[in-house]
Short mmCIF file of C-alpha atoms and ligand atoms in Angstrom, two decimals:
data_model
loop_
_atom_site.label_atom_id
_atom_site.label_comp_id
_atom_site.label_asym_id
_atom_site.label_seq_id
_atom_site.Cartn_x
_atom_site.Cartn_y
_atom_site.Cartn_z
CA MET A 957 184.59 108.86 113.20
CA SER A 958 184.27 111.19 116.14
CA LYS A 959 186.70 113.84 114.82
CA SER A 960 186.13 115.52 111.51
CA TYR A 961 188.89 116.21 109.02
CA SER A 962 188.90 118.44 105.95
CA THR A 963 191.38 116.56 103.75
CA ILE A 964 190.94 112.92 104.73
CA THR A 965 188.02 110.60 105.37
CA LEU A 966 187.73 107.40 107.39
CA GLU A 967 185.18 104.65 106.94
CA THR A 968 185.19 101.41 108.90
CA ASP A 969 183.26 98.26 107.90
CA GLU A 970 181.67 95.66 110.18
CA LYS A 971 184.89 93.61 110.29
CA GLY A 972 186.91 96.57 111.51
CA ILE A 973 188.64 97.23 108.18
CA ALA A 974 189.12 100.98 107.94
CA THR A 975 189.53 102.86 104.67
CA VAL A 976 191.51 106.08 104.89
CA THR A 977 191.04 108.32 101.84
CA ILE A 978 193.32 111.28 101.10
CA ASN A 979 190.78 113.72 99.71
CA ARG A 980 192.27 116.59 97.66
CA PRO A 981 191.51 115.31 94.17
CA LYS A 982 191.81 118.70 92.41
CA LYS A 983 195.48 118.80 93.49
CA LEU A 984 195.91 115.08 92.88
CA ASN A 985 195.82 114.53 96.65
CA ALA A 986 199.17 116.32 97.11
CA LEU A 987 200.32 116.28 100.72
CA ASN A 988 200.12 119.81 102.07
CA ASP A 989 200.72 120.55 105.74
CA ASN A 990 197.06 120.15 106.54
CA VAL A 991 196.88 116.63 105.04
CA LEU A 992 200.04 115.63 106.93
CA ASN A 993 198.68 116.95 110.24
CA GLU A 994 195.39 115.18 109.74
CA LEU A 995 197.08 111.93 108.73
CA ALA A 996 199.21 112.06 111.89
CA ASP A 997 196.19 112.69 114.06
CA LEU A 998 194.15 109.98 112.39
CA PHE A 999 196.83 107.30 112.69
CA LYS A 1000 197.22 108.09 116.40
CA VAL A 1001 193.48 107.48 116.75
CA ILE A 1002 193.63 104.31 114.63
CA GLN A 1003 196.41 102.83 116.74
CA VAL A 1004 194.27 102.85 119.89
CA ASP A 1005 190.80 102.36 118.39
CA GLU A 1006 189.78 98.82 119.33
CA ASP A 1007 187.11 98.77 116.62
CA ILE A 1008 189.75 99.06 113.89
CA ASN A 1009 191.69 95.90 113.00
CA ALA A 1010 193.28 96.78 109.65
CA ILE A 1011 193.61 99.73 107.29
CA THR A 1012 193.48 100.47 103.57
CA VAL A 1013 194.96 103.82 102.48
CA LYS A 1014 193.81 105.25 99.14
CA GLY A 1015 193.54 108.53 97.25
CA ALA A 1016 190.28 110.17 96.18
CA GLY A 1017 189.40 110.00 92.48
CA ASP A 1018 190.79 107.80 89.69
CA LYS A 1019 193.77 109.86 88.69
CA ALA A 1020 196.07 109.77 91.68
CA PHE A 1021 196.86 107.99 94.89
CA VAL A 1022 199.00 110.98 95.95
CA ALA A 1023 201.10 113.13 93.53
CA GLY A 1024 203.66 114.02 96.20
CA ALA A 1025 204.37 116.69 98.75
CA ASP A 1026 202.69 119.99 97.88
CA ILE A 1027 205.21 121.71 95.60
CA LYS A 1028 203.75 125.14 96.32
CA GLU A 1029 204.60 124.72 100.01
CA LEU A 1030 208.08 123.33 99.27
CA ARG A 1031 209.02 126.64 97.63
CA GLU A 1032 208.74 128.42 100.97
CA LEU A 1033 211.38 126.27 102.68
CA ASP A 1034 214.99 127.12 103.60
CA ASP A 1035 217.69 124.83 105.00
CA ARG A 1036 216.30 124.73 108.55
CA SER A 1037 212.59 124.62 107.74
CA GLY A 1038 213.28 122.16 104.91
CA ARG A 1039 215.04 119.78 107.29
CA MET A 1040 212.17 120.13 109.74
CA ALA A 1041 209.58 119.53 107.02
CA SER A 1042 211.43 116.40 105.97
CA GLN A 1043 211.65 115.18 109.58
CA LYS A 1044 207.97 115.88 110.09
CA GLY A 1045 206.98 113.83 107.02
CA GLN A 1046 209.37 111.06 108.09
CA GLN A 1047 207.86 110.94 111.58
CA ILE A 1048 204.29 110.75 110.29
CA PHE A 1049 205.17 107.99 107.83
CA GLN A 1050 207.04 106.20 110.63
CA LEU A 1051 203.87 106.40 112.69
CA ILE A 1052 202.02 104.67 109.84
CA GLU A 1053 204.73 102.00 109.53
CA ASP A 1054 204.68 101.52 113.32
CA THR A 1055 200.95 100.73 113.30
CA ARG A 1056 200.67 97.20 114.68
CA LYS A 1057 197.62 96.51 112.54
CA PRO A 1058 198.15 95.65 108.86
CA VAL A 1059 198.14 98.73 106.59
CA ILE A 1060 197.79 98.34 102.81
CA ALA A 1061 198.13 101.11 100.23
CA ALA A 1062 195.61 100.68 97.40
CA VAL A 1063 197.27 102.68 94.64
CA ASN A 1064 195.16 104.06 91.81
CA GLY A 1065 196.96 106.36 89.38
CA TYR A 1066 199.97 108.46 90.35
CA ALA A 1067 202.02 107.67 93.45
CA LEU A 1068 204.86 110.14 92.99
CA GLY A 1069 207.37 111.62 95.43
CA GLY A 1070 205.73 111.82 98.85
CA GLY A 1071 202.90 109.66 97.42
CA ALA A 1072 205.27 106.81 96.61
CA GLU A 1073 206.86 107.36 100.03
CA LEU A 1074 203.45 107.12 101.71
CA ALA A 1075 202.71 103.89 99.83
CA MET A 1076 206.11 102.51 100.90
CA ALA A 1077 205.42 103.37 104.55
CA CYS A 1078 202.34 101.12 104.38
CA HIS A 1079 203.08 97.46 105.12
CA LEU A 1080 201.84 96.18 101.74
CA ARG A 1081 200.93 97.74 98.39
CA ILE A 1082 198.32 96.75 95.83
CA ALA A 1083 198.53 98.64 92.54
CA GLY A 1084 195.63 99.41 90.26
CA GLU A 1085 196.32 98.71 86.59
CA ASN A 1086 196.78 102.45 85.98
CA ALA A 1087 199.20 102.93 88.91
CA VAL A 1088 202.39 104.89 88.25
CA PHE A 1089 205.19 105.05 90.81
CA GLY A 1090 208.14 107.40 90.83
CA LEU A 1091 210.44 109.59 92.90
CA PRO A 1092 210.73 112.67 90.63
CA GLU A 1093 212.29 114.98 93.24
CA VAL A 1094 215.64 115.39 91.45
CA GLY A 1095 213.68 117.05 88.63
CA LEU A 1096 212.68 119.69 91.17
CA GLY A 1097 216.25 120.10 92.41
CA LEU A 1098 215.44 118.03 95.50
CA ILE A 1099 215.72 114.50 96.85
CA PRO A 1100 212.98 112.32 98.33
CA GLY A 1101 212.47 113.64 101.87
CA TYR A 1102 209.78 111.49 103.48
CA GLY A 1103 211.85 108.32 103.84
CA GLY A 1104 212.08 107.37 100.16
CA THR A 1105 215.88 107.18 100.09
CA GLN A 1106 215.66 104.60 102.89
CA ARG A 1107 212.55 102.56 102.11
CA LEU A 1108 212.96 102.19 98.33
CA PRO A 1109 216.39 100.47 98.57
CA SER A 1110 215.11 98.19 101.30
CA LEU A 1111 212.16 97.18 99.11
CA ILE A 1112 213.76 96.78 95.66
CA GLY A 1113 217.51 96.81 96.30
CA ARG A 1114 220.02 99.66 96.18
CA ALA A 1115 220.88 99.59 92.45
CA ARG A 1116 217.30 99.66 91.22
CA ALA A 1117 216.33 102.23 93.84
CA LEU A 1118 219.22 104.47 92.90
CA GLU A 1119 218.26 104.25 89.23
CA MET A 1120 214.70 105.31 90.04
CA ILE A 1121 215.83 108.12 92.34
CA LEU A 1122 218.56 109.48 90.02
CA THR A 1123 216.45 109.41 86.86
CA GLY A 1124 213.12 110.24 88.50
CA LYS A 1125 211.59 107.78 86.04
CA GLN A 1126 208.01 106.61 86.31
CA VAL A 1127 207.31 102.91 86.77
CA LYS A 1128 203.96 101.42 85.78
CA ALA A 1129 202.07 98.79 87.74
CA LYS A 1130 203.45 95.68 86.01
CA GLU A 1131 207.06 96.84 86.33
CA ALA A 1132 206.43 97.79 89.95
CA LEU A 1133 205.29 94.20 90.54
CA GLN A 1134 208.41 92.80 88.85
CA LEU A 1135 210.59 95.09 90.97
CA GLY A 1136 208.88 93.95 94.18
CA LEU A 1137 207.63 97.45 94.86
CA VAL A 1138 204.03 96.18 95.00
CA ASN A 1139 202.58 92.89 96.16
CA GLU A 1140 199.86 92.61 93.55
CA VAL A 1141 198.27 94.35 90.58
CA SER A 1142 194.48 94.42 90.51
CA ALA A 1143 191.73 96.04 88.44
CA THR A 1144 190.08 96.86 91.77
CA PRO A 1145 192.87 97.59 94.27
CA VAL A 1146 190.63 98.76 97.12
CA GLU A 1147 188.54 95.57 96.96
CA ALA A 1148 191.70 93.48 96.59
CA SER A 1149 193.15 95.19 99.65
CA LYS A 1150 190.05 94.41 101.71
CA GLU A 1151 190.13 90.78 100.55
CA LEU A 1152 193.78 90.45 101.55
CA LEU A 1153 193.12 92.12 104.91
CA ASN A 1154 190.19 89.75 105.51
CA ASN A 1155 192.51 86.80 104.89
CA ILE A 1156 195.13 88.25 107.24
CA LEU A 1157 192.54 88.87 109.95
CA LYS A 1158 191.57 85.18 110.03
CA ASN A 1159 194.86 84.60 111.85
CA GLY A 1160 195.80 85.19 115.48
CA PRO A 1161 195.61 88.94 116.24
CA ILE A 1162 198.58 88.94 118.61
CA ALA A 1163 200.61 86.89 116.14
CA ILE A 1164 199.83 89.44 113.39
CA ARG A 1165 200.86 92.32 115.62
CA ASN A 1166 204.10 90.66 116.64
CA ALA A 1167 204.91 89.54 113.10
CA ILE A 1168 204.76 93.15 111.85
CA LYS A 1169 206.92 94.25 114.77
CA ALA A 1170 209.51 91.52 114.18
CA VAL A 1171 209.76 92.08 110.43
CA TYR A 1172 210.51 95.79 110.86
CA HIS A 1173 212.80 95.36 113.83
CA SER A 1174 215.93 94.78 111.75
CA ASP A 1175 215.65 98.13 109.93
CA HIS A 1176 218.15 100.71 111.07
CA HIS A 1177 217.17 104.33 111.09
CA SER A 1178 220.26 106.57 110.94
CA GLY A 1179 219.80 107.18 107.21
CA TYR A 1180 216.64 109.18 107.85
CA GLN A 1181 218.64 111.94 109.60
CA VAL A 1182 221.00 112.18 106.63
CA GLU A 1183 218.02 112.36 104.27
CA ALA A 1184 216.45 115.24 106.22
CA ASP A 1185 219.75 117.19 106.44
CA LEU A 1186 220.36 116.90 102.70
CA PHE A 1187 216.74 117.71 101.85
CA GLY A 1188 217.03 120.89 103.95
CA GLN A 1189 220.26 121.94 102.23
CA LEU A 1190 218.64 121.54 98.83
CA CYS A 1191 215.67 123.71 99.80
CA GLU A 1192 217.98 126.75 99.81
CA THR A 1193 219.52 126.15 96.39
CA GLU A 1194 218.72 128.12 93.24
CA ASP A 1195 218.11 124.78 91.55
CA CYS A 1196 215.26 123.97 93.93
CA MET A 1197 213.68 127.39 93.31
CA GLU A 1198 214.06 126.84 89.56
CA GLY A 1199 212.71 123.26 89.66
CA THR A 1200 209.63 124.09 91.72
CA SER A 1201 208.97 127.33 89.76
CA ALA A 1202 209.20 125.42 86.49
CA PHE A 1203 206.61 122.90 87.72
CA LEU A 1204 204.16 125.57 88.83
CA GLU A 1205 204.72 127.60 85.63
CA LYS A 1206 204.29 124.41 83.55
CA ARG A 1207 207.70 124.67 81.81
CA LYS A 1208 210.99 122.72 81.76
CA PRO A 1209 213.57 123.63 84.43
CA GLU A 1210 217.02 125.01 83.58
CA PHE A 1211 219.37 123.91 86.36
CA LYS A 1212 222.66 125.72 86.99
CA GLY A 1213 224.04 123.55 89.77
CA LYS A 1214 223.83 126.38 92.27
N1 CAA B 1360 202.02 119.64 94.55
C1 CAA B 1360 201.19 120.65 94.32
N2 CAA B 1360 200.28 120.63 93.33
C2 CAA B 1360 200.24 119.53 92.55
C3 CAA B 1360 201.11 118.44 92.74
C4 CAA B 1360 202.03 118.52 93.78
N3 CAA B 1360 202.87 117.53 94.07
N4 CAA B 1360 200.85 117.51 91.79
C5 CAA B 1360 199.83 117.99 91.05
N5 CAA B 1360 199.46 119.21 91.50
C6 CAA B 1360 198.41 120.09 91.00
C7 CAA B 1360 198.84 120.78 89.72
O1 CAA B 1360 199.60 121.96 90.00
C8 CAA B 1360 197.50 121.09 89.10
O2 CAA B 1360 196.96 122.21 89.76
P1 CAA B 1360 196.19 123.35 88.90
O3 CAA B 1360 195.01 122.62 88.30
O4 CAA B 1360 195.81 124.36 89.93
O5 CAA B 1360 197.17 123.82 87.85
C9 CAA B 1360 196.64 119.88 89.51
O6 CAA B 1360 197.27 119.30 90.64
C10 CAA B 1360 196.54 118.82 88.43
O7 CAA B 1360 197.86 118.46 88.05
P2 CAA B 1360 198.41 118.57 86.52
O8 CAA B 1360 197.66 119.62 85.78
O9 CAA B 1360 199.89 118.68 86.58
O10 CAA B 1360 197.96 117.12 85.99
P3 CAA B 1360 198.63 116.30 84.80
O11 CAA B 1360 197.71 115.17 84.49
O12 CAA B 1360 199.05 117.20 83.68
O13 CAA B 1360 199.99 115.69 85.45
C11 CAA B 1360 201.30 114.66 87.15
C12 CAA B 1360 199.91 114.78 86.49
C13 CAA B 1360 202.28 113.97 86.18
C14 CAA B 1360 201.14 113.80 88.40
C15 CAA B 1360 201.82 116.07 87.51
O14 CAA B 1360 200.81 116.74 88.26
C16 CAA B 1360 203.07 116.07 88.34
O15 CAA B 1360 204.14 115.84 87.81
N6 CAA B 1360 202.95 116.35 89.66
C17 CAA B 1360 204.07 116.55 90.53
C18 CAA B 1360 204.72 115.22 90.87
C19 CAA B 1360 205.93 115.46 91.73
O16 CAA B 1360 206.91 116.07 91.32
N7 CAA B 1360 205.89 114.96 92.98
C20 CAA B 1360 206.94 115.11 93.92
C21 CAA B 1360 206.72 116.30 94.79
S1 CAA B 1360 208.13 116.68 95.80
C22 CAA B 1360 208.07 115.61 97.08
O17 CAA B 1360 207.19 114.78 97.20
C23 CAA B 1360 209.19 115.79 98.04
C24 CAA B 1360 209.27 114.79 99.13
O18 CAA B 1360 209.76 113.70 98.98
C25 CAA B 1360 208.92 115.17 100.45
#
């Protein structure tokens, strides 16, 4: 890798399979602004790097893929900056989805909030046996803001997605497989991801590129704007301040609907 990053690493093997690792294990790889900027930069590089044919995305350590957007940073947001933060996350995850090389999330441990949204922006997902998925934002007085309200329904259907989003419940690997949220459960998700990518790469490279493009073409994107607007509005509510404070102070929130 010619550029150096402080919160992500990139390794590429001899077949051109790159492994992108989100590397903030002490904060369960939570997506702060720095991680998001570096991810955006890295995926722009990946898209044009002819030595990279496919990508695995994983989190550092055993405990988490990514535990969400950085809650400490979310507390600073108001309506306008909240909407912009949501749009920024959406655009970066769109960049990942728009990669015309197969991208697989290898999910060990927690994939919550922005972490689940990152996994959903990857083309395929392989869960480790300890993987836990969830969109817990309502518990913070928020809604998913990095595309989760759009991608989850398209992956598992509106009713199941709404149940997950409204309850914020956590879903373990086997249930995620039954829901269609992940493609496979494996004891070794990173290795399983590389094996799957190797199988994919045996096929015609232009066909692979065009297949990804065609499959995503039918998705419509107006819902993302609505998501960002509503996320921004929530950033200014007392409930959001209470929900994020409660998390950081390690206590239960008391919402007032204000
Ligand atoms: N943001 C900031 N810090 C986080 C974080 C997050 N999303 N998730 C974990 N951390 C930090 C914790 O504050 C803690 O830091 P300290 O050691 O400095 O106290 C450290 O990572 C370890 O976490 P815990 O002590 O909480 O670990 P645990 O094993 O007790 O719990 C967990 C693990 C259930 C994943 C818990 O950390 C948790 O619930 N995390 C938050 C999950 C969440 O709500 N994610 C959604 C964020 S909002 C979002 O993503 C919005 C969006 O759509 C854009």
